mmCIF file of C-alpha atoms (C1' of nucleotides) in Angstrom:
data_model
loop_
_atom_site.group_PDB
_atom_site.id
_atom_site.type_symbol
_atom_site.label_atom_id
_atom_site.label_comp_id
_atom_site.label_asym_id
_atom_site.label_seq_id
_atom_site.Cartn_x
_atom_site.Cartn_y
_atom_site.Cartn_z
ATOM 1 C CA MET A 4 93.871 122.969 91.137
ATOM 2 C CA MET A 5 91.844 123.991 94.097
ATOM 3 C CA ASN A 6 91.967 121.887 97.113
ATOM 4 C CA GLN A 7 89.084 119.847 98.203
ATOM 5 C CA VAL A 8 87.786 118.217 101.091
ATOM 6 C CA VAL A 9 84.273 115.843 101.123
ATOM 7 C CA ILE A 10 82.871 114.726 104.045
ATOM 8 C CA LYS A 11 80.495 111.937 103.941
ATOM 9 C CA ASN A 12 77.368 110.583 105.728
ATOM 10 C CA ILE A 13 77.219 113.531 108.419
ATOM 11 C CA SER A 14 73.679 113.544 110.014
ATOM 12 C CA GLU A 15 72.593 116.096 112.252
ATOM 13 C CA PHE A 16 74.154 119.085 110.410
ATOM 14 C CA SER A 17 72.491 121.629 108.093
ATOM 15 C CA ILE A 18 75.084 124.455 107.362
ATOM 16 C CA GLU A 19 71.924 126.340 106.460
ATOM 17 C CA GLN A 20 70.609 126.067 110.639
ATOM 18 C CA ILE A 21 74.053 126.397 111.612
ATOM 19 C CA ALA A 22 74.515 130.079 109.160
ATOM 20 C CA ASP A 23 71.046 131.155 111.110
ATOM 21 C CA SER A 24 71.907 130.190 114.664
ATOM 22 C CA GLY A 25 73.433 133.641 115.634
ATOM 23 C CA GLN A 26 77.068 132.134 116.679
ATOM 24 C CA ALA A 27 79.080 133.087 113.577
ATOM 25 C CA PHE A 28 78.689 135.772 110.994
ATOM 26 C CA ARG A 29 81.330 135.970 108.697
ATOM 27 C CA TRP A 30 79.370 133.668 105.786
ATOM 28 C CA GLU A 31 77.494 134.573 102.634
ATOM 29 C CA LYS A 32 74.677 132.741 101.038
ATOM 30 C CA ILE A 33 75.524 132.042 97.707
ATOM 31 C CA LYS A 34 72.678 129.745 96.780
ATOM 32 C CA GLU A 35 70.758 126.900 99.270
ATOM 33 C CA ASN A 36 72.998 125.062 101.225
ATOM 34 C CA HIS A 37 75.951 126.915 99.406
ATOM 35 C CA TYR A 38 77.776 129.320 101.081
ATOM 36 C CA LEU A 39 81.607 131.393 101.051
ATOM 37 C CA TRP A 40 82.726 131.363 105.204
ATOM 38 C CA ILE A 41 85.364 133.296 106.614
ATOM 39 C CA ALA A 42 87.090 131.745 109.724
ATOM 40 C CA HIS A 43 90.437 131.365 110.896
ATOM 41 C CA GLY A 44 92.006 133.494 108.032
ATOM 42 C CA LYS A 45 90.613 131.691 105.524
ATOM 43 C CA LEU A 46 87.809 131.520 102.944
ATOM 44 C CA ILE A 47 85.930 128.609 102.202
ATOM 45 C CA ASP A 48 83.369 127.362 99.750
ATOM 46 C CA VAL A 49 81.118 124.983 101.632
ATOM 47 C CA GLU A 50 78.343 123.362 100.037
ATOM 48 C CA GLN A 51 75.713 120.459 101.650
ATOM 49 C CA VAL A 52 74.328 117.806 99.325
ATOM 50 C CA ASN A 53 71.983 115.511 101.592
ATOM 51 C CA ASP A 54 74.751 114.559 104.318
ATOM 52 C CA ASP A 55 77.865 115.392 102.578
ATOM 53 C CA ILE A 56 79.703 118.487 102.937
ATOM 54 C CA HIS A 57 81.858 119.528 100.173
ATOM 55 C CA ILE A 58 84.270 122.137 101.455
ATOM 56 C CA LYS A 59 86.455 124.164 98.763
ATOM 57 C CA GLY A 60 89.576 125.850 99.573
ATOM 58 C CA ILE A 61 91.063 123.507 101.932
ATOM 59 C CA ASN A 62 93.149 120.420 102.241
ATOM 60 C CA SER A 63 92.842 116.829 103.945
ATOM 61 C CA HIS A 64 95.742 117.944 106.450
ATOM 62 C CA GLU A 65 93.856 121.637 107.244
ATOM 63 C CA TYR A 66 91.220 119.826 107.360
ATOM 64 C CA ASP A 67 92.144 117.174 110.425
ATOM 65 C CA GLU A 68 93.906 120.530 111.950
ATOM 66 C CA THR A 69 90.804 122.993 112.339
ATOM 67 C CA TRP A 70 88.234 122.565 110.366
ATOM 68 C CA LYS A 71 86.895 119.232 111.656
ATOM 69 C CA ASN A 72 86.969 120.503 114.930
ATOM 70 C CA TYR A 73 85.387 123.745 113.584
ATOM 71 C CA PHE A 74 82.073 122.409 112.877
ATOM 72 C CA ASP A 75 82.074 120.169 115.332
ATOM 73 C CA LEU A 76 82.358 116.927 113.739
ATOM 74 C CA GLU A 77 83.044 114.482 116.368
ATOM 75 C CA ARG A 78 80.634 115.203 118.669
ATOM 76 C CA ASP A 79 77.757 112.742 119.255
ATOM 77 C CA TYR A 80 74.615 115.067 118.074
ATOM 78 C CA GLN A 81 72.551 112.114 117.589
ATOM 79 C CA ALA A 82 72.959 111.446 121.465
ATOM 80 C CA LEU A 83 72.330 114.514 122.380
ATOM 81 C CA LEU A 84 69.397 115.342 120.194
ATOM 82 C CA LYS A 85 67.311 112.141 121.934
ATOM 83 C CA LEU A 86 68.585 113.264 125.240
ATOM 84 C CA PHE A 87 67.412 116.430 125.096
ATOM 85 C CA ALA A 88 64.002 115.284 123.181
ATOM 86 C CA SER A 89 63.271 113.063 125.879
ATOM 87 C CA LYS A 90 63.313 116.407 128.008
ATOM 88 C CA ASP A 91 59.646 117.857 127.484
ATOM 89 C CA GLU A 92 58.064 119.003 124.699
ATOM 90 C CA HIS A 93 59.578 122.011 124.111
ATOM 91 C CA LEU A 94 63.045 120.945 124.026
ATOM 92 C CA LYS A 95 61.161 117.950 121.888
ATOM 93 C CA ALA A 96 60.146 120.743 119.281
ATOM 94 C CA ALA A 97 63.298 122.407 119.369
ATOM 95 C CA THR A 98 65.256 119.818 119.025
ATOM 96 C CA SER A 99 63.381 118.557 115.957
ATOM 97 C CA TYR A 100 62.847 121.672 114.453
ATOM 98 C CA GLY A 101 66.779 122.557 114.236
ATOM 99 C CA GLN A 102 68.493 119.096 114.497
ATOM 100 C CA GLY A 103 71.260 120.503 111.904
ATOM 101 C CA VAL A 104 72.342 123.141 114.563
ATOM 102 C CA ARG A 105 75.977 122.336 115.793
ATOM 103 C CA ILE A 106 78.277 124.649 118.143
ATOM 104 C CA LEU A 107 81.356 125.833 116.106
ATOM 105 C CA ASN A 108 84.915 125.882 117.467
ATOM 106 C CA GLN A 109 85.182 129.855 116.621
ATOM 107 C CA ASP A 110 88.251 132.026 117.092
ATOM 108 C CA LEU A 111 88.532 133.426 120.819
ATOM 109 C CA TRP A 112 89.873 136.637 119.881
ATOM 110 C CA GLU A 113 87.296 137.165 116.769
ATOM 111 C CA MET A 114 84.393 135.559 119.411
ATOM 112 C CA ILE A 115 85.228 138.080 122.084
ATOM 113 C CA ILE A 116 85.339 141.545 119.801
ATOM 114 C CA THR A 117 82.122 140.190 118.274
ATOM 115 C CA PHE A 118 79.877 139.306 121.098
ATOM 116 C CA ILE A 119 81.031 142.698 122.652
ATOM 117 C CA ILE A 120 79.232 143.931 120.241
ATOM 118 C CA SER A 121 76.477 141.774 120.020
ATOM 119 C CA GLY A 122 75.202 143.307 123.551
ATOM 120 C CA ASN A 123 72.194 145.159 123.086
ATOM 121 C CA ASN A 124 71.772 145.138 119.108
ATOM 122 C CA ASN A 125 70.319 142.616 116.544
ATOM 123 C CA ILE A 126 71.892 139.967 114.077
ATOM 124 C CA PRO A 127 72.011 141.787 111.148
ATOM 125 C CA ARG A 128 73.649 145.134 112.383
ATOM 126 C CA ILE A 129 76.207 142.882 114.263
ATOM 127 C CA LYS A 130 77.115 140.863 111.323
ATOM 128 C CA SER A 131 77.588 144.354 109.240
ATOM 129 C CA ALA A 132 79.736 145.866 111.726
ATOM 130 C CA ILE A 133 82.002 142.713 111.672
ATOM 131 C CA GLU A 134 82.152 142.871 107.888
ATOM 132 C CA LYS A 135 83.055 146.758 108.524
ATOM 133 C CA ILE A 136 85.797 145.749 111.001
ATOM 134 C CA SER A 137 87.330 143.113 108.758
ATOM 135 C CA ALA A 138 87.016 145.343 105.721
ATOM 136 C CA THR A 139 88.839 148.386 107.440
ATOM 137 C CA TYR A 140 91.562 146.364 109.109
ATOM 138 C CA GLY A 141 91.760 143.267 108.843
ATOM 139 C CA GLU A 142 93.978 141.521 105.685
ATOM 140 C CA LEU A 143 92.672 140.687 102.078
ATOM 141 C CA ILE A 144 91.991 137.451 101.969
ATOM 142 C CA GLU A 145 91.360 137.010 98.028
ATOM 143 C CA MET A 146 89.199 138.818 95.672
ATOM 144 C CA ARG A 147 86.612 136.315 94.186
ATOM 145 C CA ASP A 148 84.298 137.422 91.084
ATOM 146 C CA GLY A 149 85.054 141.224 91.976
ATOM 147 C CA LYS A 150 84.321 141.391 95.605
ATOM 148 C CA SER A 151 87.129 141.325 98.298
ATOM 149 C CA TYR A 152 87.230 139.064 101.381
ATOM 150 C CA TYR A 153 88.926 140.340 104.355
ATOM 151 C CA ALA A 154 89.797 138.145 107.132
ATOM 152 C CA PHE A 155 89.255 139.344 110.818
ATOM 153 C CA PRO A 156 92.037 141.510 112.083
ATOM 154 C CA SER A 157 94.510 140.130 114.639
ATOM 155 C CA PRO A 158 94.686 142.221 117.909
ATOM 156 C CA HIS A 159 97.201 144.106 116.393
ATOM 157 C CA ALA A 160 95.819 145.177 113.499
ATOM 158 C CA LEU A 161 92.631 146.158 115.297
ATOM 159 C CA SER A 162 94.996 148.486 117.589
ATOM 160 C CA GLN A 163 95.759 150.596 115.401
ATOM 161 C CA ALA A 164 91.908 152.076 115.199
ATOM 162 C CA SER A 165 90.963 155.275 117.393
ATOM 163 C CA ILE A 166 87.738 155.140 119.438
ATOM 164 C CA GLU A 167 86.957 157.861 116.665
ATOM 165 C CA ASP A 168 87.584 155.217 114.106
ATOM 166 C CA LEU A 169 85.499 152.209 115.498
ATOM 167 C CA ARG A 170 82.844 154.949 116.312
ATOM 168 C CA ALA A 171 82.514 155.787 112.885
ATOM 169 C CA LEU A 172 82.040 151.985 111.755
ATOM 170 C CA GLY A 173 78.623 152.471 113.741
ATOM 171 C CA LEU A 174 79.783 150.593 116.577
ATOM 172 C CA GLY A 175 77.683 152.809 118.265
ATOM 173 C CA TYR A 176 78.778 153.245 122.096
ATOM 174 C CA ARG A 177 80.777 149.613 122.360
ATOM 175 C CA ASP A 178 83.291 151.544 120.592
ATOM 176 C CA LYS A 179 85.356 152.384 124.273
ATOM 177 C CA TYR A 180 84.833 148.641 125.025
ATOM 178 C CA ILE A 181 86.498 147.548 122.401
ATOM 179 C CA TYR A 182 89.711 150.180 122.050
ATOM 180 C CA LYS A 183 90.056 148.886 125.583
ATOM 181 C CA THR A 184 89.466 145.122 125.544
ATOM 182 C CA THR A 185 92.032 145.015 122.051
ATOM 183 C CA GLN A 186 94.571 147.162 124.558
ATOM 184 C CA LEU A 187 94.001 145.323 127.301
ATOM 185 C CA ILE A 188 94.801 141.575 125.820
ATOM 186 C CA LEU A 189 97.979 143.070 123.508
ATOM 187 C CA GLU A 190 99.171 143.803 126.942
ATOM 188 C CA GLY A 191 98.407 140.583 128.490
ATOM 189 C CA GLU A 192 96.645 142.126 130.922
ATOM 190 C CA VAL A 193 94.165 138.734 129.716
ATOM 191 C CA ASP A 194 96.068 135.669 128.642
ATOM 192 C CA LEU A 195 93.667 134.559 126.114
ATOM 193 C CA SER A 196 96.042 130.990 125.294
ATOM 194 C CA SER A 197 94.686 129.864 128.332
ATOM 195 C CA ILE A 198 91.386 130.172 128.699
ATOM 196 C CA SER A 199 90.366 127.298 127.336
ATOM 197 C CA SER A 200 92.233 125.631 130.290
ATOM 198 C CA LEU A 201 90.604 126.822 132.748
ATOM 199 C CA GLU A 202 87.593 125.586 134.654
ATOM 200 C CA THR A 203 84.659 127.249 133.719
ATOM 201 C CA ASP A 204 83.791 129.674 136.408
ATOM 202 C CA LYS A 205 87.627 130.851 136.462
ATOM 203 C CA ALA A 206 87.622 131.646 132.394
ATOM 204 C CA ARG A 207 84.169 133.651 132.703
ATOM 205 C CA GLU A 208 85.760 135.884 135.564
ATOM 206 C CA ALA A 209 88.492 135.827 133.212
ATOM 207 C CA LEU A 210 86.802 137.431 130.377
ATOM 208 C CA LYS A 211 84.842 139.462 132.441
ATOM 209 C CA MET A 212 87.799 141.465 133.257
ATOM 210 C CA LEU A 213 88.005 142.782 130.041
ATOM 211 C CA PRO A 214 84.989 145.651 129.397
ATOM 212 C CA GLY A 215 81.998 145.102 127.261
ATOM 213 C CA ILE A 216 82.208 141.317 128.942
ATOM 214 C CA GLY A 217 79.495 140.333 131.311
ATOM 215 C CA ASN A 218 78.146 136.760 132.277
ATOM 216 C CA LYS A 219 75.921 136.602 128.785
ATOM 217 C CA VAL A 220 78.605 137.693 126.447
ATOM 218 C CA ALA A 221 81.113 135.649 128.443
ATOM 219 C CA ASP A 222 78.858 132.188 128.069
ATOM 220 C CA CYS A 223 78.818 133.410 124.199
ATOM 221 C CA ILE A 224 82.269 133.100 123.898
ATOM 222 C CA LEU A 225 83.033 130.441 125.958
ATOM 223 C CA LEU A 226 80.475 128.166 124.119
ATOM 224 C CA PHE A 227 81.335 129.378 120.652
ATOM 225 C CA ALA A 228 85.179 129.959 121.357
ATOM 226 C CA CYS A 229 86.201 127.458 124.333
ATOM 227 C CA GLY A 230 84.255 124.343 124.021
ATOM 228 C CA LYS A 231 82.482 124.930 127.336
ATOM 229 C CA THR A 232 79.146 123.576 126.616
ATOM 230 C CA ASP A 233 77.961 123.646 130.568
ATOM 231 C CA VAL A 234 77.580 127.318 130.219
ATOM 232 C CA PHE A 235 73.939 128.413 129.655
ATOM 233 C CA PRO A 236 73.922 132.128 128.152
ATOM 234 C CA VAL A 237 70.351 134.064 128.772
ATOM 235 C CA ASP A 238 69.560 137.044 126.162
ATOM 236 C CA THR A 239 66.590 138.705 125.825
ATOM 237 C CA TRP A 240 64.945 135.314 124.103
ATOM 238 C CA VAL A 241 66.161 133.097 126.243
ATOM 239 C CA LYS A 242 64.985 135.203 129.098
ATOM 240 C CA LYS A 243 61.464 134.645 127.534
ATOM 241 C CA ILE A 244 61.944 130.608 127.196
ATOM 242 C CA LEU A 245 63.116 130.313 130.465
ATOM 243 C CA GLU A 246 59.839 132.552 131.982
ATOM 244 C CA GLN A 247 57.409 131.167 129.013
ATOM 245 C CA TYR A 248 58.410 127.582 129.005
ATOM 246 C CA TYR A 249 59.757 126.432 132.417
ATOM 247 C CA HIS A 250 58.511 129.047 134.916
ATOM 248 C CA VAL A 251 61.536 130.244 135.970
ATOM 249 C CA GLU A 252 61.170 133.359 137.552
ATOM 250 C CA LYS A 253 64.307 134.853 139.017
ATOM 251 C CA THR A 254 66.468 134.603 136.008
ATOM 252 C CA THR A 255 69.408 136.081 138.079
ATOM 253 C CA PRO A 256 72.763 134.283 136.804
ATOM 254 C CA LYS A 257 72.869 132.274 139.973
ATOM 255 C CA ALA A 258 69.168 130.864 139.720
ATOM 256 C CA VAL A 259 69.730 130.060 135.994
ATOM 257 C CA TYR A 260 72.360 128.358 135.872
ATOM 258 C CA GLU A 261 71.112 125.952 138.726
ATOM 259 C CA PHE A 262 68.475 125.552 137.031
ATOM 260 C CA ALA A 263 69.891 124.478 133.651
ATOM 261 C CA HIS A 264 72.401 122.583 135.081
ATOM 262 C CA SER A 265 69.941 120.388 136.806
ATOM 263 C CA TYR A 266 67.268 120.174 134.282
ATOM 264 C CA PHE A 267 69.091 120.335 130.931
ATOM 265 C CA GLY A 268 72.912 118.457 132.175
ATOM 266 C CA GLN A 269 76.576 118.795 131.737
ATOM 267 C CA ASP A 270 75.986 119.858 127.970
ATOM 268 C CA CYS A 271 73.087 122.699 128.689
ATOM 269 C CA GLY A 272 74.527 125.140 126.499
ATOM 270 C CA ILE A 273 73.694 123.113 123.594
ATOM 271 C CA ALA A 274 69.976 122.637 124.834
ATOM 272 C CA GLN A 275 70.305 126.554 125.001
ATOM 273 C CA GLN A 276 71.247 126.973 121.355
ATOM 274 C CA TYR A 277 68.344 124.582 120.034
ATOM 275 C CA LEU A 278 65.878 126.552 121.957
ATOM 276 C CA PHE A 279 67.400 129.631 120.687
ATOM 277 C CA TYR A 280 67.133 128.752 117.141
ATOM 278 C CA TYR A 281 63.716 127.571 117.560
ATOM 279 C CA ILE A 282 62.560 130.180 119.130
ATOM 280 C CA ARG A 283 64.040 132.802 116.528
ATOM 281 C CA ASN A 284 63.399 130.927 113.370
ATOM 282 C CA ALA A 285 60.259 128.998 114.160
ATOM 283 C CA LYS A 286 56.685 130.340 113.157
ATOM 284 C "C1'" DG B 20 57.379 158.689 117.345
ATOM 285 C "C1'" DT B 21 58.020 154.234 120.260
ATOM 286 C "C1'" DC B 22 60.099 149.804 120.897
ATOM 287 C "C1'" DC B 23 63.192 146.226 120.267
ATOM 288 C "C1'" DA B 24 67.644 143.991 119.772
ATOM 289 C "C1'" DG B 25 72.360 137.029 121.294
ATOM 290 C "C1'" DG B 26 73.514 143.501 127.784
ATOM 291 C "C1'" DC B 27 76.753 146.183 129.888
ATOM 292 C "C1'" DT B 28 78.377 149.844 132.994
ATOM 293 C "C1'" DC B 29 77.315 152.855 136.792
ATOM 294 C "C1'" DT B 30 74.342 154.901 140.418
ATOM 295 C "C1'" DT B 31 71.021 154.403 143.393
ATOM 296 C "C1'" DT B 32 68.245 151.556 146.812
ATOM 297 C "C1'" DA C 20 72.548 141.932 146.773
ATOM 298 C "C1'" DA C 21 68.850 143.873 143.733
ATOM 299 C "C1'" DA C 22 67.020 147.497 140.751
ATOM 300 C "C1'" DG C 23 67.364 151.423 137.334
ATOM 301 C "C1'" DA C 24 68.963 154.894 134.173
ATOM 302 C "C1'" DG C 25 71.459 155.597 130.285
ATOM 303 C "C1'" DC C 26 73.522 154.149 126.454
ATOM 304 C "C1'" DA C 27 74.379 154.518 119.482
ATOM 305 C "C1'" DT C 28 72.185 152.541 115.935
ATOM 306 C "C1'" DG C 29 68.632 151.222 112.499
ATOM 307 C "C1'" DG C 30 65.075 148.496 111.018
ATOM 308 C "C1'" DA C 31 60.203 147.694 112.122
#
DNA sequence: GTCCAGGCTCTTT
DNA sequence: AAAGAGCATGGA
């Protein structure tokens, strides 16, 4: 008998929009509003029926311990949407278009490797690279309908890969970054267990000790794995938004942070995610 | 063929 | 401090 949890009356949630929001890559679409989803070493079956979310593969204890937080189900998104929509017409359109987007709370180590890969890369290639890493170095979770599903590998498991091995997975020049970052984390050079409890600026500096992590990648990691909603990741898309919509001329980190905090507020990272989703997906 | 993608590192002004 | 070159790969 398969475990199942049903969460009822969750508004401001769309599994479709979350999958297409460029923060999680380990999912497979079965049909509309129905996904197989891998995270935290588990394969879950997520189906959304209106405002209800059906999750197969977990029990209620696992839901309370892990998945409630993973899908950020305790944050008041209605209040955030209302706040952002009141800012200007662009955010009003963006929040209206992507009102089901949520910020996931994902595994820190996995996000570190994922967003090192993301640099100067596109989403389909990021997704396929992570699948190859998992299939090659991750543990088999289970087989379903003839397909094998693998967990994201642990630091130790990934450390078995040489730079050449990583290059063979199609990671490009990022192979060296991933190799060194894995080593540094295994050696305890950067203590992952303490990152989330640090002040945002301190946490960012700690992450930037790792090769392949600059401001933008660090901010994505802080937003998608550490609950830091006061960051503002600036990629090529968000840079266009800042220049075209908000006439922010200087897109240096300092200038952007000052603008983002004063204009969008303390949860500017969430506003950024609505804008990113909007400009990438809307016509 | 050129351009671009959820950029970073290293070098040169 | 700021700006530029180089970097792997594959799709448009």
